[in-house]
PDB file of C-alpha atoms in Angstrom:
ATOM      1  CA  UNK F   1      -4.663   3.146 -14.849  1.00 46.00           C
ATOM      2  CA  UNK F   2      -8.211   4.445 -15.077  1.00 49.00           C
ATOM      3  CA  UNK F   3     -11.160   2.775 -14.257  1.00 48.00           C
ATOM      4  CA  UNK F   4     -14.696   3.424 -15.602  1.00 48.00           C
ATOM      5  CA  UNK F   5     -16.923   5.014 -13.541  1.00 48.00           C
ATOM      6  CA  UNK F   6     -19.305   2.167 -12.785  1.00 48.00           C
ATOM      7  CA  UNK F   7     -17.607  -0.139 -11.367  1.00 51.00           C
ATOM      8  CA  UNK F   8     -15.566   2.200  -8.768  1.00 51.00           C
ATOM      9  CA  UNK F   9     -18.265   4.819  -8.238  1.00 60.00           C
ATOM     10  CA  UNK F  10     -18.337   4.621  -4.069  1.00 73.00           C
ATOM     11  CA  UNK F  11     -14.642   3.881  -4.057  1.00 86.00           C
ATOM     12  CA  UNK F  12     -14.437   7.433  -2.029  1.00 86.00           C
ATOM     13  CA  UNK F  13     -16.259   5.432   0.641  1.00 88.00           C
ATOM     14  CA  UNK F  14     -13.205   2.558   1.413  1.00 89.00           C
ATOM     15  CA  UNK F  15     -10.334   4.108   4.083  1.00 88.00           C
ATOM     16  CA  UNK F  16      -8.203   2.095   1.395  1.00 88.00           C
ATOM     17  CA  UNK F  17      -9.174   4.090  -1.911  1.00 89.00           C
ATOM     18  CA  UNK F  18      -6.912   6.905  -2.804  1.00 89.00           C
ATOM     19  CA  UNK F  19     -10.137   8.996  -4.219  1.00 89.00           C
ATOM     20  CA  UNK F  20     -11.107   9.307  -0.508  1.00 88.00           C
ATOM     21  CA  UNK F  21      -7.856  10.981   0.072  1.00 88.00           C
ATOM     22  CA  UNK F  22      -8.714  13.019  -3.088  1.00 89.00           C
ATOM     23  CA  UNK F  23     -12.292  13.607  -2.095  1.00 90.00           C
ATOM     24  CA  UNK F  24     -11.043  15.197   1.656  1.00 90.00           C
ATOM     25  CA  UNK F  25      -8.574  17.903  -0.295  1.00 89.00           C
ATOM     26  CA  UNK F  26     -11.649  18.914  -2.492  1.00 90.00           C
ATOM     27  CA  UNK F  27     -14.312  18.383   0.284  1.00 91.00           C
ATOM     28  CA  UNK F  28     -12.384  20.384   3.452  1.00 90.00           C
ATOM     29  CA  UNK F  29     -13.134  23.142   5.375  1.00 92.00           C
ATOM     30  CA  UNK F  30     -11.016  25.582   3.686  1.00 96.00           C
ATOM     31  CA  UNK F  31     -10.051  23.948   0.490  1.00 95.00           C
ATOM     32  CA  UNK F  32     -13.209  24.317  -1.838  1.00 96.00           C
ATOM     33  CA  UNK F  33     -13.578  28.274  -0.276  1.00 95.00           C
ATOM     34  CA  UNK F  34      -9.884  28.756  -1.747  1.00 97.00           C
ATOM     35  CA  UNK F  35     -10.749  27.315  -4.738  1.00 96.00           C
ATOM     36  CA  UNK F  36     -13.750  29.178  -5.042  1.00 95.00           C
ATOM     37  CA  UNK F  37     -11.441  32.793  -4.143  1.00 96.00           C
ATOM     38  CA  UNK F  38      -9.654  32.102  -7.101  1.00 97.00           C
ATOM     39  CA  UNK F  39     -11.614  31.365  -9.748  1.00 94.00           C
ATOM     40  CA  UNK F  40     -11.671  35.159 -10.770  1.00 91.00           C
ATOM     41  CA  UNK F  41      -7.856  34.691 -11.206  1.00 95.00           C
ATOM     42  CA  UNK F  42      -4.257  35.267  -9.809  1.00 97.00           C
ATOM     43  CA  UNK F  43      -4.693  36.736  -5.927  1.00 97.00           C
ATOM     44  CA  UNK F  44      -1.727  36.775  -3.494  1.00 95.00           C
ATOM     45  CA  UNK F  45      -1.500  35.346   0.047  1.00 93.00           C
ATOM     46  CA  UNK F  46      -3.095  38.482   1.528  1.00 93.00           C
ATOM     47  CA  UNK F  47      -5.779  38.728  -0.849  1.00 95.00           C
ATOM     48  CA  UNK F  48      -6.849  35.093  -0.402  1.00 96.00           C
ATOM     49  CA  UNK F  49      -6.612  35.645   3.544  1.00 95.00           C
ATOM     50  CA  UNK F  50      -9.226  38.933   2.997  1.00 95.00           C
ATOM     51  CA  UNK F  51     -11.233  37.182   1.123  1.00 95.00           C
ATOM     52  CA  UNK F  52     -11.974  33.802   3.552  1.00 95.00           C
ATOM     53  CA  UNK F  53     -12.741  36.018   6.279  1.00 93.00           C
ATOM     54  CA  UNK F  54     -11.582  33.372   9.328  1.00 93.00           C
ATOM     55  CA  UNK F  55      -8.866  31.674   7.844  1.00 95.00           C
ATOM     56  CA  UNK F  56      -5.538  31.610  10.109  1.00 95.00           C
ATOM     57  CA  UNK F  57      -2.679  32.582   8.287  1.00 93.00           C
ATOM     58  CA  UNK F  58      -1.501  29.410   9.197  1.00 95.00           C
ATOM     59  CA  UNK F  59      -4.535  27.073   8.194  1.00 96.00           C
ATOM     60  CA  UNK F  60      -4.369  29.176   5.083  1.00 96.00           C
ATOM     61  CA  UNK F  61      -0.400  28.397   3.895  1.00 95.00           C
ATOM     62  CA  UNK F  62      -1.630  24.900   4.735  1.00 96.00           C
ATOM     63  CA  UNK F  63      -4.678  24.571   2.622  1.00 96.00           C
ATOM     64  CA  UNK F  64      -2.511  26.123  -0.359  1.00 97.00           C
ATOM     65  CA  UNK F  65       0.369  23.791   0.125  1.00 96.00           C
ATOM     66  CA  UNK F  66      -1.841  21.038  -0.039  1.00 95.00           C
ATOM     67  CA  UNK F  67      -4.027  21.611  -3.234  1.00 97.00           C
ATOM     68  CA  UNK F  68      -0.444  22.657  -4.787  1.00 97.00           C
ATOM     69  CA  UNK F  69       0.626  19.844  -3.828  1.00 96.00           C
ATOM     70  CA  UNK F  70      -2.896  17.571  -5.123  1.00 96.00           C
ATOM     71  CA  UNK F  71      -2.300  19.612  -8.493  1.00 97.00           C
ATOM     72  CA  UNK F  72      -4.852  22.079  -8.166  1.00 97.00           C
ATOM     73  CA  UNK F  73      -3.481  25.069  -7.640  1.00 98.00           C
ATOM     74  CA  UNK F  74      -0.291  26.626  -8.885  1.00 98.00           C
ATOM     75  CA  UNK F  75       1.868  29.433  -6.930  1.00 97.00           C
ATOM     76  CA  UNK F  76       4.249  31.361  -9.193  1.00 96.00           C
ATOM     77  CA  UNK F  77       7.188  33.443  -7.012  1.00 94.00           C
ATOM     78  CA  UNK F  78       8.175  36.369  -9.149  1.00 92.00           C
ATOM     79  CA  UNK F  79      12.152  37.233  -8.361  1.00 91.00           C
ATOM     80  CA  UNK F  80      11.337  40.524  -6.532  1.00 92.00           C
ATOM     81  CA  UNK F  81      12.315  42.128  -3.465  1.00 90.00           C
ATOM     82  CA  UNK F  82      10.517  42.028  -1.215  1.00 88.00           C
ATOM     83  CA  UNK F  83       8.790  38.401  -2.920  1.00 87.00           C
ATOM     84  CA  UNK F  84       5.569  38.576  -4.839  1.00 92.00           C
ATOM     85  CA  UNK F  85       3.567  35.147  -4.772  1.00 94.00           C
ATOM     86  CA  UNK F  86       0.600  34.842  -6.692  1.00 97.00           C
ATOM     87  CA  UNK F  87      -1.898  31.655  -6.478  1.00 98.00           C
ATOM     88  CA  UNK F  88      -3.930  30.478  -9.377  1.00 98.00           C
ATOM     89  CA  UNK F  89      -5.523  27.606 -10.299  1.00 98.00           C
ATOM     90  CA  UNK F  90      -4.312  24.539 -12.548  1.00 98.00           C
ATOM     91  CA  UNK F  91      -6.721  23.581 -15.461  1.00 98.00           C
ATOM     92  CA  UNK F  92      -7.586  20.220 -13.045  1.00 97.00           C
ATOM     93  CA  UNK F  93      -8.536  22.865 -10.122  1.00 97.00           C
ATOM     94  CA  UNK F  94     -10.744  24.736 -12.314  1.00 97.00           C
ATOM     95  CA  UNK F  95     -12.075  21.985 -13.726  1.00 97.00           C
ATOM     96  CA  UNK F  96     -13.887  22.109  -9.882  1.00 95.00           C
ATOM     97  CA  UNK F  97     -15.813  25.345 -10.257  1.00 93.00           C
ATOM     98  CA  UNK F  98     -18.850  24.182 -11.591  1.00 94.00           C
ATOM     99  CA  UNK F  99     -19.333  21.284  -9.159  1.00 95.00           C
ATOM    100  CA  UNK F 100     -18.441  24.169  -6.463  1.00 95.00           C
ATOM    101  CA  UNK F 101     -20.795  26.768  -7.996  1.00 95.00           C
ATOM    102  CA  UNK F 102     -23.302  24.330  -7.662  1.00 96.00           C
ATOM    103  CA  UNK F 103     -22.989  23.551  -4.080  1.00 94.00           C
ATOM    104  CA  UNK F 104     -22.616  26.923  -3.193  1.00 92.00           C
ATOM    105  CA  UNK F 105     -26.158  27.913  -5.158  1.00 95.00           C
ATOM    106  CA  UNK F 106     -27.238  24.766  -3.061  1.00 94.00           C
ATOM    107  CA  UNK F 107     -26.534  25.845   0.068  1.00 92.00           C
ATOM    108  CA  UNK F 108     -27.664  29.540  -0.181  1.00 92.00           C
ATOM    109  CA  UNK F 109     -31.054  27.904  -1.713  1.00 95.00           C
ATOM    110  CA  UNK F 110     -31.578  25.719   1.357  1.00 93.00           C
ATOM    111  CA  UNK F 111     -30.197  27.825   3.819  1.00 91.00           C
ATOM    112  CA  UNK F 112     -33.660  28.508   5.158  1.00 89.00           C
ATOM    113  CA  UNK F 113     -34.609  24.706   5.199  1.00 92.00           C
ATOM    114  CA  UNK F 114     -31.295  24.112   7.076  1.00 90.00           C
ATOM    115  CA  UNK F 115     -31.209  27.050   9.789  1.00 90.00           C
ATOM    116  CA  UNK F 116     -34.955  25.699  10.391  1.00 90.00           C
ATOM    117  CA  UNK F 117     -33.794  22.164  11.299  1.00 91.00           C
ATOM    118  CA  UNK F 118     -31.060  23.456  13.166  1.00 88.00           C
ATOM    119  CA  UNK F 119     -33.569  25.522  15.406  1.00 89.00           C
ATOM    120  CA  UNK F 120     -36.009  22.641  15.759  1.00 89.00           C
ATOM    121  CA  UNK F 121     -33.024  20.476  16.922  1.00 88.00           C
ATOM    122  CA  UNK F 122     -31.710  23.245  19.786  1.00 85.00           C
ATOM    123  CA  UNK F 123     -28.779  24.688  17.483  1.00 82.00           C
ATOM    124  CA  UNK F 124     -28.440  28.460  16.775  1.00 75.00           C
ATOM    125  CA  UNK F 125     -29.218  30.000  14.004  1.00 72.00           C
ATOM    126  CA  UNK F 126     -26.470  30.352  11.013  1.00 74.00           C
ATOM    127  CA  UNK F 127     -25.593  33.751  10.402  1.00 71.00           C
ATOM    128  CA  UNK F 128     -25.317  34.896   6.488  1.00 69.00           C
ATOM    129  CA  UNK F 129     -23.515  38.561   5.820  1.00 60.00           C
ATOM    130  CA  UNK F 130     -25.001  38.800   2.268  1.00 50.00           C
TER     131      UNK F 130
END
């Protein structure tokens, strides 16, 4: 059953709410960058793994299993030797990109604001490649 938007909107903040569990698969470390990897399209494993420079190949199979698993991305084995599997996302996962896109433009916006907090507080600076 849905329910409107009003009266449930901080429901992601009670332990007991299922959108909690729903906001940590779309809010995790590696989940929203794999989203974000395929929103040009179909990649396989090894193309996702290039493309999130970092990821274990491990962490990786587990962040796909779980947003296949939350309905947000699809995997599609084509009979093959050896196996092809391609990832792609479901219309719910894409459905994401343009809350993603805008925390990504966000975060490169205020990237300067950020790393200067960080300094003033005795972190290191955050390193960007682009």
């Amino acid at each position: 059953m849905e329910t409107t938007e009003s009266a449930h909107s901080h429901c992601v903040l009670d332990p007991g709410c299922g959108a909690r569990e729903v906001f940590e698969v779309v809010s995790g470390r590696w989940g929203p960058l794999a989203i974000m990897a395929l929103k040009e399209g179909k990649k396989r494993h090894g193309e996702l793994r290039r493309e999130l420079e970092g990821v274990s190949q491990k962490m990786l199979i587990q962040t796909l299993r779980n947003l296949e698993r939350n309905g947000l991305v699809e995997r599609e084995v084509h009979p093959v030797v050896p196996p092809k599997v391609e990832y792609s996302l479901t219309p719910l996962g894409a459905s994401l990109q343009p809350l993603l896109e805008a925390v990504c433009q966000w975060s490169e916006r205020h990237l300067g604001q950020v790393e200067k907090a960080r300094l003033a507080a005795g972190e290191g600076a955050l390193r960007c490649g682009a």
